[in-house]
Coordinates of C-alpha atoms in Angstrom, one line a residue:
X1 CA -44.9 54.8 -12.5
X2 CA -43.9 51.4 -10.5
X3 CA -39.4 51.6 -9.4
X4 CA -37.9 48.0 -8.6
X5 CA -35.7 48.7 -5.5
X6 CA -32.4 46.9 -5.5
X7 CA -31.8 44.4 -3.0
X8 CA -29.5 45.3 -0.2
X9 CA -29.2 42.4 1.8
X10 CA -26.0 40.7 -0.3
X11 CA -22.5 41.7 0.2
X12 CA -21.8 46.1 0.7
X13 CA -20.5 46.4 -2.7
X14 CA -22.5 44.1 -5.0
X15 CA -25.1 47.0 -2.4
X16 CA -23.9 50.1 -3.9
X17 CA -23.2 48.5 -8.3
X18 CA -27.6 47.8 -8.0
X19 CA -27.8 51.0 -6.5
X20 CA -26.3 53.4 -8.9
X21 CA -27.3 50.7 -11.7
X22 CA -31.1 51.8 -10.9
X23 CA -30.3 55.3 -10.7
X24 CA -29.0 55.2 -13.9
X25 CA -31.9 53.5 -16.3
X26 CA -34.5 55.0 -13.3
X27 CA -37.3 57.1 -15.2
X28 CA -36.3 60.4 -13.0
X29 CA -35.3 63.3 -14.3
X30 CA -31.5 64.3 -13.8
X31 CA -32.0 66.7 -11.4
X32 CA -33.9 64.9 -8.9
X33 CA -31.4 61.7 -10.1
X34 CA -28.5 64.2 -8.6
X35 CA -30.1 64.7 -5.8
X36 CA -30.8 61.2 -4.8
X37 CA -27.0 60.1 -5.4
X38 CA -26.3 63.0 -2.8
X39 CA -28.4 62.1 -0.2
X40 CA -27.2 58.1 -0.6
X41 CA -24.1 59.3 -0.5
X42 CA -23.6 61.1 2.1
X43 CA -25.9 59.0 3.9
X44 CA -23.3 56.0 4.0
X45 CA -19.7 58.6 4.7
X46 CA -23.0 58.2 8.0
X47 CA -23.8 55.4 8.2
X48 CA -19.8 54.4 7.7
X49 CA -18.3 56.6 9.8
X50 CA -20.8 54.9 12.7
X51 CA -19.3 52.1 12.0
X52 CA -15.9 52.4 11.7
X53 CA -16.7 54.4 15.4
X54 CA -18.5 52.0 17.5
X55 CA -16.1 49.5 16.3
X56 CA -18.9 46.8 14.4
X57 CA -18.2 45.1 11.6
X58 CA -19.5 43.4 8.9
X59 CA -17.9 39.6 10.2
X60 CA -19.8 37.6 12.1
X61 CA -17.7 38.4 15.6
X62 CA -15.0 35.8 16.5
X63 CA -16.9 32.9 19.1
X64 CA -15.4 31.2 22.4
X65 CA -13.9 28.4 21.4
X66 CA -11.3 25.9 23.8
X67 CA -7.7 25.6 22.7
X68 CA -5.5 22.9 22.8
X69 CA -3.2 25.7 25.2
X70 CA -3.5 22.9 28.6
X71 CA -3.9 19.5 26.3
X72 CA 0.0 20.2 24.8
X73 CA 1.4 21.7 28.3
X74 CA -1.0 19.3 30.6
X75 CA 1.5 17.4 33.6
X76 CA 4.7 19.1 31.9
X77 CA 4.6 23.7 32.1
X78 CA 4.9 25.1 35.1
X79 CA 1.8 27.6 36.6
X80 CA 3.3 30.6 35.7
X81 CA 3.7 29.4 32.0
X82 CA -0.4 27.9 32.5
X83 CA -1.4 30.7 33.6
X84 CA 0.5 33.0 30.8
X85 CA -1.4 30.7 28.3
X86 CA -4.6 30.9 29.2
X87 CA -4.6 34.5 29.9
X88 CA -3.0 34.9 26.4
X89 CA -5.7 32.8 25.1
X90 CA -8.5 35.6 26.1
X91 CA -6.6 38.3 24.9
X92 CA -6.9 36.9 21.5
X93 CA -10.9 36.3 21.9
X94 CA -12.0 39.1 22.9
X95 CA -8.7 40.7 21.2
X96 CA -7.5 42.5 24.4
X97 CA -4.4 45.0 23.1
X98 CA -2.9 47.3 25.4
X99 CA -0.5 49.0 23.2
X100 CA -2.7 48.9 19.8
X101 CA -6.2 50.0 22.7
X102 CA -8.6 52.4 22.0
X103 CA -11.5 54.1 23.5
X104 CA -13.7 54.7 20.5
X105 CA -12.8 51.8 18.6
X106 CA -11.6 48.8 21.2
X107 CA -15.9 46.8 22.7
X108 CA -14.4 44.3 24.4
X109 CA -11.5 46.2 28.1
X110 CA -9.8 44.2 30.6
X111 CA -9.9 46.1 33.7
X112 CA -6.9 44.7 36.2
X113 CA -7.5 47.9 38.9
X114 CA -9.7 45.5 41.7
X115 CA -8.8 46.1 45.2
X116 CA -11.5 44.3 46.4
X117 CA -12.5 42.0 44.3
X118 CA -9.8 41.0 43.4
X119 CA -10.9 37.5 41.7
X120 CA -12.4 40.5 38.5
X121 CA -8.7 41.2 37.9
X122 CA -7.6 40.9 34.0
X123 CA -12.3 40.3 33.0
X124 CA -13.1 41.7 30.3
X125 CA -16.4 44.9 30.3
X126 CA -18.1 46.4 28.0
X127 CA -16.9 49.7 26.7
X128 CA -20.6 50.7 24.9
X129 CA -22.1 49.8 28.3
X130 CA -23.5 53.3 29.9
X131 CA -22.4 54.6 33.9
X132 CA -24.9 56.4 35.0
X133 CA -23.1 56.7 38.6
X134 CA -19.8 57.7 36.2
X135 CA -21.2 60.2 34.2
X136 CA -21.0 58.1 31.0
X137 CA -19.0 54.5 29.3
X138 CA -14.9 54.0 28.3
X139 CA -15.9 53.9 24.0
X140 CA -16.4 57.4 25.6
X141 CA -13.8 58.9 26.8
X142 CA -14.7 60.0 30.3
X143 CA -14.5 57.0 31.9
X144 CA -10.9 55.6 32.6
X145 CA -11.1 51.5 33.8
X146 CA -10.0 52.5 37.3
X147 CA -12.6 54.6 38.3
X148 CA -14.8 51.6 37.2
X149 CA -13.3 48.9 39.8
X150 CA -13.4 51.4 41.8
X151 CA -17.5 52.1 41.7
X152 CA -17.6 48.1 41.2
X153 CA -15.4 47.5 44.6
X154 CA -17.5 49.5 46.3
X155 CA -20.4 48.8 45.0
X156 CA -19.4 44.5 45.9
X157 CA -18.0 45.8 49.4
X158 CA -21.5 47.9 50.6
X159 CA -24.1 44.7 49.1
X160 CA -21.5 42.2 51.3
X161 CA -22.6 44.2 53.8
X162 CA -25.6 44.3 54.2
X163 CA -25.9 41.0 53.7
X164 CA -23.6 40.0 56.4
X165 CA -25.9 42.1 58.8
X166 CA -29.1 41.3 58.5
X167 CA -28.4 37.4 57.8
X168 CA -25.6 37.2 59.3
X169 CA -25.6 33.2 58.5
X170 CA -24.1 32.8 55.4
X171 CA -20.5 32.3 54.3
X172 CA -18.4 35.2 53.8
X173 CA -16.6 34.0 51.2
X174 CA -19.6 33.6 49.8
X175 CA -21.4 36.6 49.7
X176 CA -17.8 38.3 48.4
X177 CA -16.7 36.7 45.9
X178 CA -21.8 36.7 45.4
X179 CA -21.6 40.9 45.1
X180 CA -18.2 41.6 43.2
X181 CA -19.8 38.8 40.3
X182 CA -23.3 40.3 40.7
X183 CA -21.7 44.4 41.0
X184 CA -19.7 42.6 38.3
X185 CA -22.6 42.5 36.5
X186 CA -23.7 45.8 36.6
X187 CA -27.7 45.2 35.1
X188 CA -29.5 43.2 38.0
X189 CA -33.0 43.5 40.2
X190 CA -30.2 43.5 43.1
X191 CA -28.2 46.7 42.7
X192 CA -29.4 48.0 39.1
X193 CA -25.3 49.6 38.2
X194 CA -25.6 50.0 34.2
X195 CA -29.1 49.0 32.3
X196 CA -27.7 46.5 29.6
X197 CA -24.8 43.6 30.7
X198 CA -21.2 45.4 31.5
X199 CA -19.3 41.7 32.4
X200 CA -18.5 40.5 29.2
X201 CA -16.0 37.3 30.9
X202 CA -13.9 36.8 33.5
X203 CA -10.3 35.8 34.2
X204 CA -10.4 31.9 34.9
X205 CA -6.8 32.1 35.9
X206 CA -8.0 34.9 38.7
X207 CA -10.8 34.5 39.4
X208 CA -10.4 30.3 40.4
X209 CA -6.8 30.3 40.7
X210 CA -6.9 29.8 44.6
X211 CA -10.3 28.4 45.1
X212 CA -9.5 25.5 42.6
X213 CA -5.9 25.6 41.8
X214 CA -6.0 22.8 40.0
X215 CA -7.4 24.4 37.2
X216 CA -3.7 25.8 36.3
X217 CA -1.3 21.8 35.4
X218 CA 1.4 20.2 36.6
X219 CA 3.1 18.1 36.7
X220 CA 2.7 14.4 37.8
X221 CA 3.8 13.7 41.5
X222 CA 4.3 10.1 40.2
X223 CA 7.9 9.6 39.7
X224 CA 9.5 8.1 36.5
X225 CA 7.9 7.8 32.7
X226 CA 4.0 8.9 32.7
X227 CA 1.1 5.7 33.5
X228 CA -1.3 5.3 31.3
X229 CA -4.6 3.2 32.6
X230 CA -8.3 2.7 31.1
X231 CA -10.4 4.2 33.6
X232 CA -10.2 7.1 36.7
X233 CA -11.8 6.5 38.8
X234 CA -12.9 9.5 41.6
X235 CA -14.2 7.9 44.5
X236 CA -15.8 10.8 47.1
X237 CA -16.5 9.4 50.7
X238 CA -17.6 12.6 53.4
X239 CA -17.3 10.0 56.2
X240 CA -15.5 8.3 58.6
X241 CA -17.9 5.0 59.0
X242 CA -18.1 5.0 55.1
X243 CA -14.2 3.9 54.8
X244 CA -14.4 0.3 55.1
X245 CA -16.7 -0.1 51.9
X246 CA -15.1 2.1 50.9
X247 CA -11.4 -0.5 50.8
X248 CA -14.0 -3.2 49.3
X249 CA -15.2 -0.6 46.6
X250 CA -11.2 -0.2 45.5
X251 CA -10.6 -4.0 46.3
X252 CA -13.4 -4.7 43.8
X253 CA -12.7 -2.6 41.2
X254 CA -8.8 -2.4 40.5
X255 CA -7.5 -4.9 38.5
X256 CA -4.0 -2.5 37.7
X257 CA -5.9 -1.1 34.5
X258 CA -7.4 1.8 36.8
X259 CA -6.0 4.9 38.7
X260 CA -7.9 5.7 42.1
X261 CA -8.1 9.7 43.4
X262 CA -9.5 9.4 47.3
X263 CA -11.3 12.3 48.5
X264 CA -12.4 12.9 51.6
X265 CA -14.8 16.0 53.6
X266 CA -12.3 17.7 55.5
X267 CA -14.6 18.0 58.0
X268 CA -13.9 14.5 58.8
X269 CA -10.5 15.2 60.5
X270 CA -9.7 11.6 61.0
X271 CA -10.4 10.1 58.6
X272 CA -7.1 11.6 56.3
X273 CA -4.8 9.8 58.5
X274 CA -6.6 6.2 58.5
X275 CA -6.6 6.3 54.0
X276 CA -3.4 7.7 53.8
X277 CA -2.2 4.1 56.3
X278 CA -3.6 2.1 54.7
X279 CA -3.3 3.1 50.8
X280 CA 0.8 3.0 52.4
X281 CA 0.8 -0.4 53.3
X282 CA -1.4 -2.0 51.3
X283 CA 1.1 -0.2 47.8
X284 CA 4.1 -1.9 50.9
X285 CA 2.2 -5.3 50.6
X286 CA 1.1 -5.7 46.8
X287 CA 4.8 -4.3 45.9
X288 CA 6.8 -7.0 48.3
X289 CA 4.5 -9.6 46.9
X290 CA 4.4 -9.0 42.9
X291 CA 1.3 -8.7 42.5
X292 CA 2.1 -5.1 41.5
X293 CA 5.3 -4.0 39.3
X294 CA 6.0 -0.6 41.2
X295 CA 6.5 0.3 44.9
X296 CA 4.1 3.5 44.1
X297 CA 0.8 2.0 43.6
X298 CA -2.6 3.5 41.7
X299 CA -4.6 4.8 44.6
X300 CA -3.9 8.7 45.6
X301 CA -5.5 11.4 48.1
X302 CA -6.6 14.5 46.2
X303 CA -3.9 18.1 47.6
X304 CA -7.6 20.2 47.2
X305 CA -10.8 18.7 49.2
X306 CA -13.9 20.5 49.8
X307 CA -16.2 20.8 52.0
X308 CA -19.2 19.6 50.5
X309 CA -22.1 20.5 50.9
X310 CA -25.3 19.5 49.0
X311 CA -27.5 21.8 46.6
X312 CA -24.1 24.3 46.5
X313 CA -21.5 25.0 44.4
X314 CA -18.8 23.1 46.3
X315 CA -19.3 20.1 44.8
X316 CA -18.9 20.8 41.0
X317 CA -15.9 22.0 42.6
X318 CA -14.6 19.2 43.7
X319 CA -15.8 16.9 41.1
X320 CA -13.8 19.5 38.4
X321 CA -10.2 19.5 40.7
X322 CA -10.5 15.7 41.2
X323 CA -11.0 15.6 37.3
X324 CA -8.6 17.9 37.1
X325 CA -6.0 16.5 39.4
X326 CA -6.3 12.9 37.3
X327 CA -5.2 14.3 34.7
X328 CA -2.2 15.6 36.0
X329 CA -1.8 12.6 37.4
X330 CA -1.3 10.2 34.8
X331 CA -2.9 9.1 31.0
X332 CA -7.0 7.7 30.8
X333 CA -9.5 7.2 28.8
X334 CA -12.9 7.9 30.8
X335 CA -13.0 8.7 34.9
X336 CA -16.2 7.8 36.3
X337 CA -17.3 9.3 39.3
X338 CA -18.2 7.4 42.9
X339 CA -19.1 7.5 45.9
X340 CA -19.2 5.0 48.6
X341 CA -22.0 4.0 48.5
X342 CA -21.8 2.9 44.9
X343 CA -21.5 -0.7 44.3
X344 CA -19.9 -2.5 40.9
X345 CA -21.7 -4.8 38.5
X346 CA -18.7 -5.3 36.8
X347 CA -15.5 -5.5 36.7
X348 CA -13.4 -2.4 35.5
X349 CA -12.2 -4.9 32.2
X350 CA -15.5 -5.2 31.3
X351 CA -16.4 -1.9 32.4
X352 CA -13.7 -0.5 29.3
X353 CA -14.1 -2.9 27.8
X354 CA -18.0 -2.2 26.9
X355 CA -16.4 2.1 26.5
X356 CA -14.3 1.3 24.3
X357 CA -16.6 -0.5 22.1
X358 CA -17.6 1.0 19.0
X359 CA -21.0 1.9 20.0
X360 CA -19.7 4.5 23.4
X361 CA -15.6 5.2 22.5
X362 CA -15.2 8.6 23.1
X363 CA -18.1 9.8 24.1
X364 CA -19.4 11.3 26.7
X365 CA -21.8 9.1 29.6
X366 CA -24.3 11.9 30.9
X367 CA -27.9 11.5 31.7
X368 CA -30.0 14.3 31.6
X369 CA -33.1 16.2 30.9
X370 CA -34.9 19.6 30.1
X371 CA -37.8 21.0 33.2
X372 CA -38.0 24.6 31.5
X373 CA -39.8 24.9 35.5
X374 CA -37.0 24.0 37.3
X375 CA -35.0 25.1 35.8
X376 CA -35.8 28.3 35.4
X377 CA -36.4 28.6 39.7
X378 CA -32.6 27.0 39.3
X379 CA -31.0 29.8 37.6
X380 CA -33.0 32.7 38.2
X381 CA -32.3 32.5 42.1
X382 CA -29.2 33.4 43.5
X383 CA -29.0 30.7 46.7
X384 CA -25.6 31.6 49.3
X385 CA -24.2 28.7 52.1
X386 CA -25.1 29.2 56.1
X387 CA -22.5 28.0 57.8
X388 CA -25.5 26.2 60.6
X389 CA -26.7 24.6 58.2
X390 CA -30.0 23.3 59.6
X391 CA -30.6 20.4 57.5
X392 CA -30.7 19.5 54.2
X393 CA -32.4 21.0 51.8
X394 CA -32.3 24.2 54.6
X395 CA -28.1 24.9 54.0
X396 CA -28.3 27.2 51.8
X397 CA -31.0 30.1 51.3
X398 CA -32.0 32.7 48.7
X399 CA -32.3 36.4 50.0
X400 CA -35.8 38.3 48.3
X401 CA -33.6 41.2 48.2
X402 CA -31.1 39.7 45.4
X403 CA -34.2 39.5 43.4
X404 CA -33.8 37.7 39.9
X405 CA -30.6 37.3 37.6
X406 CA -30.0 35.9 34.0
X407 CA -27.8 33.4 32.3
X408 CA -25.0 34.8 30.4
X409 CA -25.9 32.5 27.7
X410 CA -29.7 32.8 27.4
X411 CA -29.7 30.9 23.9
X412 CA -28.3 27.5 25.8
X413 CA -29.9 25.1 26.1
X414 CA -30.6 23.8 29.9
X415 CA -31.4 21.0 31.3
X416 CA -31.1 18.4 34.4
X417 CA -29.0 15.9 35.4
X418 CA -27.9 12.7 37.6
X419 CA -24.8 13.3 39.1
X420 CA -22.7 10.2 37.9
X421 CA -20.7 10.9 35.2
X422 CA -18.3 8.9 33.1
X423 CA -16.1 11.3 31.2
X424 CA -13.6 11.4 28.7
X425 CA -10.2 12.6 29.0
X426 CA -10.5 14.8 26.2
X427 CA -14.5 16.8 27.5
X428 CA -12.0 17.0 30.6
X429 CA -9.4 18.9 29.5
X430 CA -12.0 21.1 28.0
X431 CA -13.4 21.7 30.7
X432 CA -10.2 23.3 32.3
X433 CA -9.4 25.5 28.9
X434 CA -12.9 25.7 28.0
X435 CA -13.4 30.0 28.7
X436 CA -17.7 29.9 28.1
X437 CA -17.6 26.8 30.7
X438 CA -15.7 28.5 32.6
X439 CA -17.5 31.7 32.3
X440 CA -20.7 29.7 33.4
X441 CA -19.6 28.0 36.3
X442 CA -19.4 31.3 38.0
X443 CA -22.4 32.2 37.4
X444 CA -23.6 29.2 38.4
X445 CA -21.7 29.6 41.5
X446 CA -24.1 31.1 43.8
X447 CA -27.5 28.9 42.3
X448 CA -29.2 26.1 43.3
X449 CA -28.3 22.1 43.2
X450 CA -25.5 23.4 40.4
X451 CA -23.9 19.7 40.4
X452 CA -27.4 18.6 38.4
X453 CA -27.3 21.0 35.1
X454 CA -24.1 22.1 35.0
X455 CA -21.7 19.3 33.2
X456 CA -25.0 18.8 30.8
X457 CA -25.5 22.4 30.3
X458 CA -21.6 22.5 28.7
X459 CA -21.6 18.9 27.2
X460 CA -25.4 19.9 25.4
X461 CA -23.4 23.2 24.2
X462 CA -21.3 22.8 22.7
X463 CA -20.1 22.8 19.3
X464 CA -18.6 19.8 19.6
X465 CA -19.4 17.4 22.1
X466 CA -23.1 18.1 22.5
X467 CA -22.7 15.0 18.3
X468 CA -20.9 12.5 20.8
X469 CA -23.1 12.3 24.7
X470 CA -24.6 9.2 25.0
X471 CA -28.3 10.4 27.7
X472 CA -27.3 7.1 30.0
X473 CA -25.4 7.2 33.6
X474 CA -25.6 3.2 33.5
X475 CA -25.7 3.1 37.0
X476 CA -29.4 2.0 39.0
X477 CA -30.3 4.3 42.1
X478 CA -34.5 4.2 43.3
X479 CA -35.6 7.5 44.8
X480 CA -38.0 9.1 47.5
X481 CA -38.9 12.4 48.2
X482 CA -36.3 13.5 45.9
X483 CA -32.7 11.5 47.6
X484 CA -31.7 8.5 46.5
X485 CA -32.2 4.8 49.0
X486 CA -30.3 1.5 50.3
X487 CA -30.4 -1.0 48.3
X488 CA -31.9 -4.4 49.6
X489 CA -32.6 -7.9 47.8
X490 CA -36.2 -6.9 46.7
X491 CA -34.1 -5.1 44.1
X492 CA -32.3 -7.3 42.5
X493 CA -35.4 -7.3 40.5
X494 CA -34.5 -3.9 38.6
X495 CA -31.3 -4.6 37.5
X496 CA -31.2 -8.5 37.0
X497 CA -28.2 -10.2 35.4
X498 CA -27.5 -10.0 31.4
X499 CA -27.9 -12.6 28.8
X500 CA -25.8 -14.5 27.8
X501 CA -22.5 -14.0 30.0
X502 CA -20.4 -11.3 28.9
X503 CA -23.5 -9.4 27.7
X504 CA -22.8 -5.4 28.1
X505 CA -24.4 -4.6 30.6
X506 CA -27.4 -2.2 31.3
X507 CA -26.0 -0.8 34.6
X508 CA -21.6 -0.6 35.7
X509 CA -23.0 0.2 39.4
X510 CA -26.3 0.3 41.2
X511 CA -26.3 2.6 44.1
X512 CA -26.4 2.7 48.0
X513 CA -25.4 -0.4 48.2
X514 CA -24.2 -1.2 52.0
X515 CA -22.7 -4.3 52.6
X516 CA -22.7 -4.8 56.2
X517 CA -26.3 -4.3 56.7
X518 CA -26.9 -6.6 52.8
X519 CA -24.1 -8.9 52.4
X520 CA -27.2 -11.1 50.2
X521 CA -27.2 -9.0 47.2
X522 CA -23.3 -8.6 47.4
X523 CA -22.9 -12.2 46.8
X524 CA -25.5 -12.2 44.9
X525 CA -24.6 -8.9 42.7
X526 CA -20.6 -10.9 43.2
X527 CA -22.2 -14.9 41.5
X528 CA -24.8 -12.9 39.2
X529 CA -23.3 -10.1 37.7
X530 CA -19.6 -9.4 37.9
X531 CA -18.4 -13.0 37.9
X532 CA -21.0 -14.2 35.2
X533 CA -19.9 -11.6 33.2
X534 CA -15.8 -10.8 34.0
X535 CA -15.1 -12.8 30.5
X536 CA -11.7 -12.3 31.3
X537 CA -11.8 -14.9 34.3
X538 CA -13.9 -17.2 31.8
X539 CA -10.6 -17.0 29.4
X540 CA -9.2 -18.1 31.4
X541 CA -10.4 -20.8 33.1
X542 CA -11.5 -22.7 29.1
X543 CA -8.1 -22.3 29.0
X544 CA -7.6 -24.6 32.2
X545 CA -9.7 -26.8 31.1
X546 CA -8.2 -27.2 27.7
X547 CA -5.2 -27.5 29.2
X548 CA -5.7 -30.3 31.9
X549 CA -8.3 -32.2 28.6
X550 CA -5.0 -31.7 27.0
X551 CA -2.7 -33.3 29.6
X552 CA -5.0 -35.4 30.3
X553 CA -4.9 -36.9 26.5
X554 CA -1.5 -37.7 27.2
X555 CA -1.8 -39.0 30.2
X556 CA -3.6 -41.9 28.8
X557 CA -1.5 -42.4 25.7
X558 CA 1.6 -43.3 27.9
X559 CA -0.9 -45.7 30.3
X560 CA -1.8 -47.1 27.2
X561 CA 1.7 -47.8 26.2
X562 CA 3.1 -48.8 28.8
X563 CA 0.4 -51.7 29.2
X564 CA 1.4 -52.9 25.6
X565 CA 5.1 -53.3 26.1
X566 CA 3.8 -55.0 29.5
X567 CA 2.4 -57.9 26.5

């Protein structure tokens, strides 16, 4: 006897209807049909009960998305309002509601009883994850959130003490933050608190507000009406020897259409005063001569500075903090990160003319590529910073006992990138509000060279911005043994001037350039790139030429008239 079974992969209502029709139309005896009906009904009731008790739903889970909360309040709301808004957003997305919460029906649980791991305050955890040390899960009602917080605090403190006792040279803050995150993860090869992931999402305000204060929007330090620029530059300087060249770099780029924010490494203690004095004198001079319409100019120093360490997350914090401070300073369309070793091939006006064209408008410019084996090594082996810094390459170490761990978003595409980028105002705003991006930042804080993968990982896996990326950094640099080398006139062959004048540039900048050591290269760039393709200058010359020609024609006519009168 052959039976045609109903399809159960559709909606539940259709499945039940199909089952009933099959029972009615089948050739089984009435008694067998009744037995099957009773068994099926009992199975359905049991299945529904399990679904309700576990908090599952037929609908897909709510995806984590960024919101426009910061875009609406950036530059106008105070810090408390911003923090409250982001935490409300976290509650909405995770479904956490303290009043309505019941341990048997809510999967994501917010925990706020941390002491040692204060950065985890407000983070959400999986209530279904079994915690053997506590005898069960939160969802079973046998474990309280206070017990979970105490276990994580204690485990993190012990892990941190073991690492510091053995190595001694690690930055203590790095080790504590790593230990707290690893303990919250639960399931990793280092602490083994659980067999399944425990941490769901960090609370960004608790985790980063002290480390990166600009995560919280603030009012612009510029008085009066909010300013509007085409471009924003984040200039990162790490030593005094490059300051003179950095001044020249800003003078070449400053045509009034851009705002500059200077980051000074805290180790360059004598440099901060020099930069502040230069900015003050420059603003006063330009205002007095009429070059600038306002007494307060367009060059500023960052509020929060970071000790940059190659391969360390501090380079990501440095850039994110600078980008977010620029959001508060003024409105702009694109931000470009620079170092004192960069040198432009175009004016700011020409750079913006290209970026604002149909081909580039509203797009992120990041050059990235896939390299699975190297990315697996970088992402899964936690690294901690060394205070003694024996060399650039050995400033961070992977302690063997911490083992391997895996990213929270296993299905993401992972990539490598060049550090130098051009990002839109909207994407930088999203980095400030995107909960997935901020959770990834917490994970990548202890990975190897995160500044060469964090930004491309966010943009490449973003529901919106992934489709608006130009895989080009617009910058020429030459590498030798994994590090860029200083350019000479011989490198000019690799970035020849475009034809005709005013053509789109293949590169906007070249690096590394030493102005004092290679004046011939700088002069060649000015003549064959900057001046040749400065369309504003070309148009001004043409206009002046036409004006002089017209005046010459008028003067010739007057002389002819005088000769006629003499006759």
